[in-house]
Each structure stands twice: as C-alpha cells, then as structure tokens.
Coordinates of C-alpha atoms (C1' of nucleotides) in Angstrom, one line a residue:
Chain I
M1165 CA -33.9 -0.1 -1.6
S1166 CA -30.4 1.6 -0.8
Q1167 CA -27.4 -0.7 -0.3
A1168 CA -25.7 -1.4 2.9
I1169 CA -22.1 -2.1 3.3
A1170 CA -20.1 -3.4 6.2
L1171 CA -16.4 -2.6 6.8
I1172 CA -14.7 -5.1 9.1
D1173 CA -11.3 -4.9 10.2
G1174 CA -9.1 -6.6 12.6
N1175 CA -8.2 -4.5 15.9
S1176 CA -4.2 -3.7 16.0
F1177 CA -4.3 -6.5 13.4
Y1178 CA -0.5 -7.4 13.3
C1179 CA -0.5 -7.4 17.2
S1180 CA -3.5 -9.5 17.3
C1181 CA -1.9 -12.2 15.1
E1182 CA 1.0 -12.5 17.4
R1183 CA -1.3 -12.8 20.4
V1184 CA -3.1 -15.7 18.8
F1185 CA 0.0 -18.0 19.2
D1186 CA 1.4 -16.5 22.4
V1187 CA -0.8 -16.2 25.5
K1188 CA 1.6 -14.4 27.4
L1189 CA 1.1 -11.3 25.1
R1190 CA -2.5 -10.9 26.2
S1191 CA -3.2 -7.9 28.3
V1192 CA 0.6 -6.8 27.9
P1193 CA 1.6 -3.8 25.4
V1194 CA 2.7 -5.4 22.1
I1195 CA 3.9 -3.5 19.0
V1196 CA 5.0 -4.6 15.6
L1197 CA 7.9 -3.0 13.6
S1198 CA 7.9 -2.0 9.8
N1199 CA 10.3 -3.7 7.4
N1200 CA 14.1 -3.2 8.7
D1201 CA 12.6 -2.7 12.2
G1202 CA 12.2 1.1 11.2
C1203 CA 9.2 2.3 13.0
A1204 CA 6.1 1.2 14.9
I1205 CA 3.2 0.2 12.5
A1206 CA 0.9 -1.7 14.9
R1207 CA 0.2 -1.2 18.4
T1208 CA -2.2 -2.7 20.8
A1209 CA -4.5 -0.3 23.1
E1210 CA -1.9 -0.8 26.1
A1211 CA 1.1 0.4 23.7
K1212 CA -1.1 3.4 22.6
A1213 CA -1.7 4.2 26.4
L1214 CA 2.0 4.3 26.8
G1215 CA 2.0 7.3 24.3
I1216 CA 3.7 5.2 21.4
R1217 CA 2.6 6.9 18.0
M1218 CA 1.8 5.2 14.6
G1219 CA 4.9 5.4 12.5
E1220 CA 7.4 6.4 15.4
P1221 CA 11.0 5.3 14.7
W1222 CA 12.1 2.4 16.5
F1223 CA 15.3 4.1 18.1
K1224 CA 13.2 6.6 19.7
I1225 CA 11.1 4.3 21.6
R1226 CA 13.4 1.4 22.3
E1227 CA 14.2 2.9 26.0
L1228 CA 10.5 3.3 26.6
C1229 CA 10.0 -0.2 25.5
R1230 CA 12.4 -1.5 27.5
T1231 CA 11.5 0.2 30.8
E1232 CA 7.6 -0.6 30.1
R1233 CA 8.3 -4.1 29.1
V1234 CA 6.7 -3.4 25.9
R1235 CA 7.0 -6.8 23.8
V1236 CA 8.4 -5.8 20.2
F1237 CA 8.1 -7.8 17.1
S1238 CA 9.5 -7.5 13.5
S1239 CA 7.0 -7.9 10.7
N1240 CA 6.1 -11.4 9.9
Y1241 CA 4.2 -11.2 6.7
A1242 CA 3.8 -14.8 6.2
L1243 CA 1.9 -15.2 9.5
Y1244 CA -0.3 -11.9 8.9
G1245 CA -1.1 -12.8 5.4
D1246 CA -2.4 -16.4 6.3
M1247 CA -4.3 -15.1 9.2
S1248 CA -6.0 -12.6 6.8
A1249 CA -6.9 -15.4 4.5
R1250 CA -8.4 -17.3 7.5
A1251 CA -10.8 -14.2 8.4
N1252 CA -11.8 -13.5 5.0
E1253 CA -13.0 -17.3 4.6
V1254 CA -15.2 -16.6 7.5
Y1255 CA -16.6 -13.2 6.3
R1256 CA -17.5 -15.1 3.2
R1257 CA -20.1 -17.3 5.2
F1258 CA -21.9 -14.1 6.1
S1259 CA -22.0 -12.2 2.8
P1260 CA -21.5 -13.7 -0.9
R1261 CA -19.9 -10.6 -1.7
V1262 CA -16.7 -9.6 -0.2
E1263 CA -14.1 -6.9 -1.1
I1264 CA -10.7 -7.5 0.2
Y1265 CA -9.6 -4.1 0.8
S1266 CA -6.4 -4.6 2.6
I1267 CA -4.5 -7.2 4.6
D1268 CA -6.8 -6.5 7.7
E1269 CA -9.7 -4.9 6.1
S1270 CA -12.8 -6.1 3.9
F1271 CA -16.1 -4.6 2.7
L1272 CA -19.1 -7.1 3.0
D1273 CA -22.3 -6.5 1.0
L1274 CA -25.4 -6.6 3.3
T1275 CA -27.8 -5.2 1.3
D1276 CA -29.8 -8.4 1.3
V1277 CA -30.2 -8.5 5.1
A1278 CA -33.1 -6.8 6.6
P1279 CA -32.3 -3.4 8.1
G1280 CA -33.3 -4.5 11.5
R1281 CA -31.0 -7.4 11.6
R1282 CA -27.9 -5.8 10.4
L1283 CA -26.3 -5.2 14.0
E1284 CA -27.4 -8.6 15.2
L1285 CA -25.4 -10.2 12.2
A1286 CA -22.5 -7.7 12.7
R1287 CA -22.1 -9.1 16.4
D1288 CA -22.4 -12.7 15.3
L1289 CA -19.7 -12.0 12.7
R1290 CA -17.5 -10.6 15.2
A1291 CA -18.1 -13.7 17.6
T1292 CA -17.4 -16.0 14.9
V1293 CA -14.2 -14.7 13.5
H1294 CA -12.8 -14.3 17.2
R1295 CA -13.8 -17.7 18.1
W1296 CA -12.5 -19.5 14.7
T1297 CA -9.3 -17.3 14.2
G1298 CA -8.7 -15.6 17.6
I1299 CA -8.6 -11.9 15.9
P1300 CA -10.8 -9.2 17.5
T1301 CA -12.5 -7.1 15.1
C1302 CA -14.8 -4.2 14.6
V1303 CA -17.7 -3.8 12.2
G1304 CA -19.0 -0.6 10.6
I1305 CA -22.1 -0.3 8.4
G1306 CA -23.5 2.5 6.2
P1307 CA -25.2 3.0 2.7
T1308 CA -21.9 3.8 1.4
K1309 CA -18.2 2.6 1.8
T1310 CA -17.0 6.1 3.2
L1311 CA -20.2 5.9 5.8
A1312 CA -19.1 2.1 6.5
K1313 CA -15.5 3.3 7.1
L1314 CA -16.7 6.2 9.3
A1315 CA -18.9 3.6 11.2
N1316 CA -16.0 1.4 11.8
H1317 CA -14.2 4.2 13.3
L1318 CA -16.9 5.1 15.7
A1319 CA -17.1 1.2 16.6
K1320 CA -13.6 1.1 17.4
T1321 CA -13.4 4.4 19.6
N1322 CA -16.6 4.2 21.3
P1323 CA -16.8 1.5 24.0
A1324 CA -20.4 2.1 24.4
L1325 CA -21.1 0.7 20.8
A1326 CA -19.3 -2.6 22.0
G1327 CA -17.5 -3.0 18.2
V1328 CA -20.5 -2.5 16.2
C1329 CA -22.0 0.7 14.5
D1330 CA -24.8 1.1 11.9
L1331 CA -25.1 4.5 10.3
S1332 CA -27.9 3.3 7.8
D1333 CA -30.8 5.6 9.7
D1334 CA -30.6 9.2 8.6
N1335 CA -31.2 10.5 12.3
E1336 CA -28.8 8.3 13.7
R1337 CA -26.1 9.5 11.2
S1338 CA -26.7 12.9 11.8
H1339 CA -26.2 12.8 15.2
W1340 CA -22.7 11.0 14.7
L1341 CA -21.6 13.2 11.9
C1342 CA -22.0 16.4 13.9
R1343 CA -19.8 14.9 16.8
T1344 CA -16.7 13.6 14.4
A1345 CA -13.8 15.6 13.4
L1346 CA -13.7 15.8 9.7
E1347 CA -10.1 14.4 9.5
E1348 CA -11.8 11.1 10.4
V1349 CA -13.3 10.9 6.9
W1350 CA -11.6 8.2 4.7
G1351 CA -9.7 10.3 2.0
I1352 CA -9.2 13.4 4.0
G1353 CA -5.4 13.6 4.6
R1354 CA -3.4 16.5 6.1
A1355 CA -3.7 18.6 3.1
S1356 CA -7.2 18.2 2.6
Q1357 CA -7.9 18.7 6.2
A1358 CA -6.3 22.2 6.0
K1359 CA -8.5 23.2 2.9
L1360 CA -11.6 22.3 4.4
R1361 CA -11.0 24.0 8.0
A1362 CA -10.3 27.0 5.8
L1363 CA -13.5 26.6 4.0
G1364 CA -15.0 26.7 7.6
C1365 CA -15.5 23.3 8.3
D1366 CA -14.9 21.6 11.6
S1367 CA -17.1 18.4 11.8
V1368 CA -17.9 15.6 9.3
A1369 CA -21.4 17.0 9.0
D1370 CA -19.8 20.4 7.9
V1371 CA -18.0 18.7 5.2
R1372 CA -21.2 16.9 4.1
D1373 CA -23.2 20.2 3.8
L1374 CA -20.7 21.9 1.7
D1375 CA -21.4 22.9 -2.0
P1376 CA -19.7 20.3 -4.1
R1377 CA -18.6 22.7 -6.8
P1378 CA -16.0 24.8 -4.8
V1379 CA -14.9 21.7 -3.1
R1380 CA -14.0 20.2 -6.6
R1381 CA -12.0 23.1 -7.4
A1382 CA -10.0 22.9 -4.2
L1383 CA -9.7 19.0 -3.6
T1384 CA -10.4 17.7 -7.2
V1385 CA -13.4 15.1 -7.8
V1386 CA -11.9 13.1 -5.2
G1387 CA -13.2 15.7 -2.6
E1388 CA -16.6 16.1 -4.6
R1389 CA -17.1 12.2 -4.3
I1390 CA -16.6 12.4 -0.6
I1391 CA -19.4 15.0 -0.2
H1392 CA -21.7 12.6 -2.2
E1393 CA -20.8 9.6 -0.1
L1394 CA -21.3 11.2 3.0
R1395 CA -24.7 12.1 2.0
G1396 CA -25.5 8.5 1.2
R1397 CA -25.1 8.3 -2.3
A1398 CA -22.9 5.9 -3.7
C1399 CA -19.8 6.8 -5.9
L1400 CA -17.5 3.8 -4.9
S1401 CA -18.6 0.5 -5.9
L1402 CA -17.7 -2.7 -4.1
E1403 CA -15.1 -4.5 -6.2
T1404 CA -15.4 -8.2 -5.5
V1405 CA -12.9 -9.3 -8.2
A1406 CA -9.5 -8.2 -7.3
A1407 CA -8.3 -5.8 -10.4
T1408 CA -5.1 -6.8 -12.1
R1409 CA -2.2 -4.9 -10.5
K1410 CA -0.7 -2.0 -12.6
G1411 CA 2.7 -1.8 -11.0
C1412 CA 4.8 -3.8 -8.8
A1413 CA 7.9 -2.8 -7.0
V1414 CA 10.5 -4.3 -4.5
T1415 CA 12.4 -1.7 -2.3
R1416 CA 14.2 -2.0 0.6
S1417 CA 16.2 0.0 3.2
F1418 CA 19.8 -1.6 3.8
S1419 CA 20.5 -2.5 7.4
S1420 CA 23.8 -0.8 7.2
R1421 CA 24.8 1.8 4.2
V1422 CA 26.0 0.6 1.0
E1423 CA 29.3 2.1 -0.4
D1424 CA 30.6 -0.3 -3.1
L1425 CA 29.4 -1.5 -6.4
A1426 CA 29.6 -5.3 -5.9
T1427 CA 27.2 -5.1 -2.8
M1428 CA 24.8 -2.8 -4.5
E1429 CA 24.6 -5.2 -7.5
Q1430 CA 23.7 -8.0 -5.0
A1431 CA 21.1 -6.1 -3.3
V1432 CA 19.4 -5.1 -6.5
A1433 CA 19.7 -8.5 -8.2
A1434 CA 18.0 -9.9 -5.0
H1435 CA 15.2 -7.2 -5.5
A1436 CA 14.9 -8.3 -9.0
T1437 CA 14.6 -12.0 -8.0
R1438 CA 11.9 -11.2 -5.8
L1439 CA 10.2 -9.0 -8.2
G1440 CA 10.3 -11.9 -10.6
E1441 CA 8.5 -14.2 -8.0
K1442 CA 5.9 -11.6 -7.6
L1443 CA 5.2 -11.3 -11.4
R1444 CA 5.0 -15.0 -11.8
R1445 CA 2.7 -15.8 -9.2
E1446 CA 0.2 -13.4 -11.0
R1447 CA 1.3 -14.3 -14.5
L1448 CA 2.3 -10.9 -15.2
G1449 CA 5.4 -9.6 -17.2
T1450 CA 7.0 -6.3 -17.8
D1451 CA 9.4 -5.0 -20.5
H1452 CA 11.2 -2.5 -18.6
V1453 CA 12.5 -2.2 -15.1
T1454 CA 13.4 1.1 -13.2
V1455 CA 16.3 0.7 -11.0
F1456 CA 17.1 3.4 -8.1
F1457 CA 19.2 4.0 -5.2
H1458 CA 19.7 6.9 -2.9
T1459 CA 21.5 8.2 0.3
S1460 CA 19.6 9.1 3.4
E1461 CA 18.4 12.5 4.1
H1462 CA 19.1 11.8 7.9
D1463 CA 22.9 11.2 7.1
T1464 CA 23.5 15.0 7.6
G1465 CA 26.8 16.0 6.7
N1466 CA 27.5 13.3 4.0
P1467 CA 27.0 14.3 0.4
Q1468 CA 23.4 13.4 -0.9
R1469 CA 22.7 11.5 -4.2
S1470 CA 19.6 10.0 -5.9
A1471 CA 19.8 8.1 -9.2
S1472 CA 17.5 6.0 -11.0
T1473 CA 17.4 4.7 -14.7
V1474 CA 15.0 2.7 -16.8
V1475 CA 16.2 -0.3 -18.6
T1476 CA 14.2 -1.8 -21.4
L1477 CA 14.1 -5.4 -22.1
P1478 CA 13.6 -6.9 -25.4
E1479 CA 10.1 -8.2 -24.6
A1480 CA 7.8 -8.6 -21.6
T1481 CA 8.9 -11.1 -19.2
S1482 CA 8.9 -12.3 -15.8
D1483 CA 12.0 -14.5 -15.9
T1484 CA 14.3 -13.8 -12.9
L1485 CA 17.4 -14.1 -15.2
A1486 CA 16.3 -11.5 -17.6
L1487 CA 15.3 -9.3 -14.8
I1488 CA 18.5 -9.6 -13.0
K1489 CA 20.6 -8.9 -16.1
A1490 CA 18.6 -5.7 -16.8
A1491 CA 18.7 -4.5 -13.2
T1492 CA 22.5 -4.8 -12.7
A1493 CA 23.1 -3.1 -16.2
G1494 CA 21.0 -0.4 -14.6
V1495 CA 23.1 -0.2 -11.4
R1496 CA 26.4 0.0 -13.3
R1497 CA 24.8 2.8 -15.4
I1498 CA 24.1 4.9 -12.6
W1499 CA 26.7 4.1 -10.1
K1500 CA 28.9 6.6 -8.6
T1501 CA 31.3 5.8 -5.7
G1502 CA 31.9 8.0 -2.8
Y1503 CA 28.3 8.2 -1.2
R1504 CA 26.7 6.2 1.6
Y1505 CA 23.7 4.6 -0.1
S1506 CA 20.8 3.9 2.4
K1507 CA 18.2 2.3 0.1
A1508 CA 17.7 0.6 -3.3
G1509 CA 14.9 -0.9 -5.5
V1510 CA 13.5 -2.0 -8.6
I1511 CA 10.1 -0.8 -10.1
T1512 CA 8.0 -1.7 -13.0
V1513 CA 4.8 0.0 -14.3
D1514 CA 2.4 -1.1 -17.2
L1515 CA 2.4 -4.8 -16.3
V1516 CA 1.0 -7.1 -19.0
P1517 CA -0.6 -10.5 -18.7
L1518 CA 1.9 -13.0 -19.9
A1519 CA 0.1 -16.2 -20.4
A1520 CA -1.6 -15.2 -23.6
S1521 CA 0.8 -12.9 -25.1
Q1522 CA 3.6 -13.5 -27.6
R1523 CA 4.5 -16.7 -25.8
A1524 CA 2.0 -18.8 -27.5
L1525 CA 2.7 -17.3 -30.7
F1526 CA 6.8 -17.2 -30.8
D1527 CA 7.5 -19.9 -28.4
G1528 CA 11.1 -20.6 -28.9
L1529 CA 12.9 -23.4 -27.2
D1530 CA 14.8 -21.1 -24.9
R1531 CA 11.7 -19.6 -23.6
E1532 CA 10.3 -22.8 -23.0
R1533 CA 13.2 -23.7 -21.2
G1534 CA 13.6 -20.4 -19.3
G1535 CA 9.7 -21.0 -18.2
A1536 CA 10.4 -24.5 -16.9
L1537 CA 13.5 -23.4 -14.9
M1538 CA 11.5 -20.6 -13.4
D1539 CA 8.7 -23.2 -12.5
A1540 CA 11.4 -25.3 -11.0
L1541 CA 12.8 -22.4 -9.2
D1542 CA 9.6 -21.2 -7.6
A1543 CA 8.3 -24.7 -6.7
C1544 CA 11.7 -25.1 -4.8
N1545 CA 11.4 -22.0 -2.8
R1546 CA 7.7 -22.8 -2.2
R1547 CA 9.0 -26.0 -0.5
W1548 CA 12.1 -25.0 1.2
G1549 CA 11.4 -21.3 1.8
R1550 CA 12.1 -18.1 0.0
G1551 CA 15.7 -17.8 -1.1
A1552 CA 16.4 -21.5 -0.7
V1553 CA 17.5 -21.6 -4.5
V1554 CA 18.7 -18.6 -6.2
P1555 CA 20.2 -18.1 -9.6
G1556 CA 23.9 -17.6 -9.2
T1557 CA 23.9 -14.4 -11.2
A1558 CA 22.3 -12.8 -8.0
G1559 CA 25.9 -12.7 -6.5
F1560 CA 25.0 -14.3 -3.2
G1561 CA 27.5 -16.2 -1.3
S1562 CA 29.4 -13.5 0.3
Q1563 CA 27.8 -12.1 3.5
R1564 CA 24.6 -10.2 2.8
T1565 CA 25.8 -6.8 4.2
W1566 CA 22.8 -5.3 2.7
S1567 CA 19.9 -7.2 3.8
T1568 CA 17.1 -5.9 5.8
R1569 CA 16.7 -6.3 9.7
F1570 CA 14.2 -8.8 11.0
D1571 CA 16.0 -9.2 14.6
M1572 CA 12.7 -9.8 16.5
R1573 CA 10.3 -11.9 14.1
S1574 CA 8.1 -14.5 15.6
P1575 CA 7.9 -18.0 14.0
R1576 CA 6.0 -18.4 10.8
Y1577 CA 3.4 -20.4 13.0
T1578 CA 1.1 -21.4 10.3
T1579 CA 3.0 -21.4 7.1
R1580 CA 6.3 -23.1 8.0
I1581 CA 6.3 -27.0 9.0
A1582 CA 9.3 -26.2 11.7
D1583 CA 7.5 -23.5 13.2
I1584 CA 4.1 -24.9 14.0
P1585 CA 3.2 -24.7 17.7
V1586 CA 3.5 -27.8 19.8
V1587 CA 1.0 -28.2 22.4
G1588 CA 1.9 -30.1 25.5
S1589 CA 5.3 -31.8 26.2
A1590 CA 6.9 -35.0 24.9
Chain R
dT369 C1' 24.6 2.8 14.7
dC370 C1' 19.3 3.7 14.1
dT371 C1' 13.6 7.2 10.6
dG372 C1' 9.0 1.3 6.1
dG373 C1' 7.3 -0.6 1.8
dG374 C1' 3.7 -0.8 -1.7
dG375 C1' 0.0 0.7 -3.8
dT376 C1' -3.9 3.9 -6.4
dC377 C1' -5.9 8.1 -8.3
dC378 C1' -5.8 12.6 -10.0
dT379 C1' -4.0 16.9 -12.2
dA380 C1' -1.2 20.0 -14.6
dG381 C1' 1.5 21.1 -18.3
dG382 C1' 4.5 19.8 -22.5
dA383 C1' 4.8 17.5 -26.9
dC384 C1' 2.9 16.5 -30.7
dC385 C1' -0.9 16.0 -34.1
dC386 C1' -4.5 17.7 -37.6
Chain Y
dT884 C1' -5.1 43.2 -25.1
dC885 C1' -5.8 39.4 -28.6
dT886 C1' -1.7 35.7 -32.7
dG887 C1' -6.6 28.8 -33.8
dG888 C1' -8.6 25.1 -31.8
dG889 C1' -9.1 21.1 -30.3
dG890 C1' -7.7 16.4 -29.5
dT891 C1' -4.3 12.5 -27.3
dC892 C1' -0.6 10.8 -25.0
dC893 C1' 3.0 11.0 -21.7
dT894 C1' 5.2 12.4 -17.2
dA895 C1' 5.9 14.3 -13.0
dG896 C1' 4.4 15.4 -8.7
dG897 C1' 0.9 15.5 -5.3
dA898 C1' -2.4 13.3 -1.9
dC899 C1' -3.9 9.5 0.1
dC900 C1' -4.3 4.8 1.5
dC901 C1' -2.9 0.6 4.6

DNA sequence: TCTGGGGTCCTAGGACCC
DNA sequence: TCTGGGGTCCTAGGACCC
C-alpha cells in the first residue's frame, strides 16, 4: 500500500497565537512584524484583504495600518514556540509518527488510516486542535510530502473544501493539478518558475508531465525530485527524529546605526552570549566563530562596507566566555571607523556534539568550573528571564543603543509568570 | 528615522593528490 | 584540435524554505 502523509499548519499562525489571548483581536485585521519591527511576516485574512503583502516593510504600511485600525504586534517567539509545542502534542494523539517541519507546520504519517477515513480524521484533528489550543488550521493529504503540501495549499485557498483536502485519488489529483499554477509547488521559487515557464509549463500538471532529464539539467536533482513527487513517487521521507543541526547563527539589525567600536563590541558580545545559550541547550560546540558586520544598502549616499572574519578557538566549546573573547577579537581585527553599520552577527558551522568529546578525556579543573558556571548562568536566565545574568565581559551597563526593536510585543502569556492572563477581577 | 532572521541543500570550480 | 585521468576536499554562491 502506498503511504499517506498529512501536512497540517496553523492559519496566519503568529496572528492566531495573538488572537487566542485577546478576544478583541478576533475579526479585526492583525499583523505580526519581523525582528526589529522590520516588515510584516504574518497577516490575518482581514489584513491580506487590505493589500498588506508578505514581507512588506513596516514604514511603508504604517499609515495604512493606522487609518484601517490594523492591530500590529512585534514578534513574540516565546509565545509562538510554546503554542507550537501544544499543537504538536495534539498531533501526536492522531498519528504515532510526526515530523515537526517548522514552527507552524507538521507532517503526520496517515498510512495506517483507511483511505476512506482520512478526511474524517483530518476534520477531527482540526476541530481538536482548535478546541484545545485555539489555533485554526488546515490539513492537506497526499501520497508524498510535495502533494501533501499542495493539498494543504488547496485546503487553505478553496473555501468549499472547508480546510481539508485529500489528493490520494489519481483522478481527484489530476483535476486539481491542472487547475493550479506551478509556482504553488513546494520548492519552486522565482528562479525555477521562470525556467519552467520557458519550458512551456503553466500548471502543476504541466510540470508533472515533463521529462525528468532536461529538468535535471535546468533545475538540478532538486527539480527532478519534484517531478517524481508530483507523480506520487516519494523521494522525501518523513523525518520523525530531528536531525542534529549543522550550523548556528545569531544576527541582528541595529535599532539605530552603530558607528563606534565599543558599541559594536557590546552588540557582538551579546550575540555571542546568545549563541552560547543555543549551543548549550543542544549540547553542541564549535571551534571557530565567524564575525561579521555591514552597512545598509538602503543608506544611499553613505560609504558601504561589509566585513567578516573567522576566529579559531583552541578547542570546541559552548562556553560563553570563550565565545565572547573570540567574537570581540574578531570585531577588533576587522573594525574600521567611518561607516554607519546596520547589522552584525556571529555564525558557526560544523558543530560537534560536546558531551562525548574531549571533555571526558582531558577534563581539567578549569573546564569543570567553566561548565558549572555556564550551568548556573543558564539556570538563572531560565528562571528570571533571558539576560537576567550576563558575563561582565559582555560589556552591558551602558545603554543598549544597538539593541533590537520590539516596541509592540504582546505579553509572554504562557511562559512568564508575571504575564499569565488573569480571568475576572479582584 | 524606517527594509528580518535562521536554516538546508546543491553545484561549480579550484587545490591538491596519486 | 588534442598535452592523463581520476579521485577528494573545500569554498562560494545560488536557490529555496518558513
């Protein structure tokens, strides 16, 4: 029997999370902005109807949002991450095999569900998730991940389908593939779309019927896989165990331009601190850190500069103090005065698992002490909030002119004691 | 004033090796 | 015309995703 995969995702997920905790947001337009309040990354149907596009810069839609009374929020990742975890708990009651694909999307294995019962299960799943978490969702089902994604798109954009779509049946599938534009396919972006149109394709069905060999030449093996997946032959398997991450980065735009070395060092030290937290949470380490900063291409009339350097550490580590030392050394190495820098970051690749590495072999006292110190640091920051305790070498204290903007963030309703909503009045 | 952040995968081409 | 023929490893850059 061929497999059946479902893709479930939250509708306007970040906006829906905000709506769960504020009933006044229901049925009014809502958008959520990216980091630094840069651009719109989630919009409700009402906001889309006003013409607000995905990725549109905040300063361009600010006036529209004021006149149309759009409710605007900064990103609240603590809230969205927690709501995502709750939704996935519900998914696991419906399928033993779940792949968490992104913060708002999961693939579920429905192979063992009888074909005639899959839509019924999908409706039950949607209703349960909505009842238990407050998040509205859509479900797409197909014999491959690519077709499940496409089915999900159809479920979301065709009101007649009422939020569920099953493309398991050959005839049903052909019907829809002929009527769907090729750019809706998962993995076909702007560049591939242009190439496929040049090959005479218009609909998804046209792409499905291409000869895979010329497609491989034009779109690499990725394009060839898409064709097989659209034909119902799976090339992408369900990954129920999260792979160990390969790289890790912390990069941020500044809320105002940075022009002096001391501020840049502070900012990069803060990013290195955050990097250490992320690495320790997954017990990973790195023996080199890339540091970069650059000006903004939107700053026309000002000189442009982009600089980066790789700093090597004596051994793989996740120790914040070592990471800060390396990162600030990198800043000094490539620093040049006379530019208005807009963004900086620290990046690592080739992460290694730390627990079982040299640590056990060469455990010196210093390292033991460092590990205990970092454990204590993480425990404090878990308890009192990120940034409650920071190393003195991070250079905090003066005002954080470089820090990211989050002017319109909602409370951390579910992850912060002081922010838990109160029902009724005293 | 003002334009996000963090990932993955794939390929081409250079360096180097036997 | 043509100057050996593979291998591996690394890096930069493109493309795509959410």
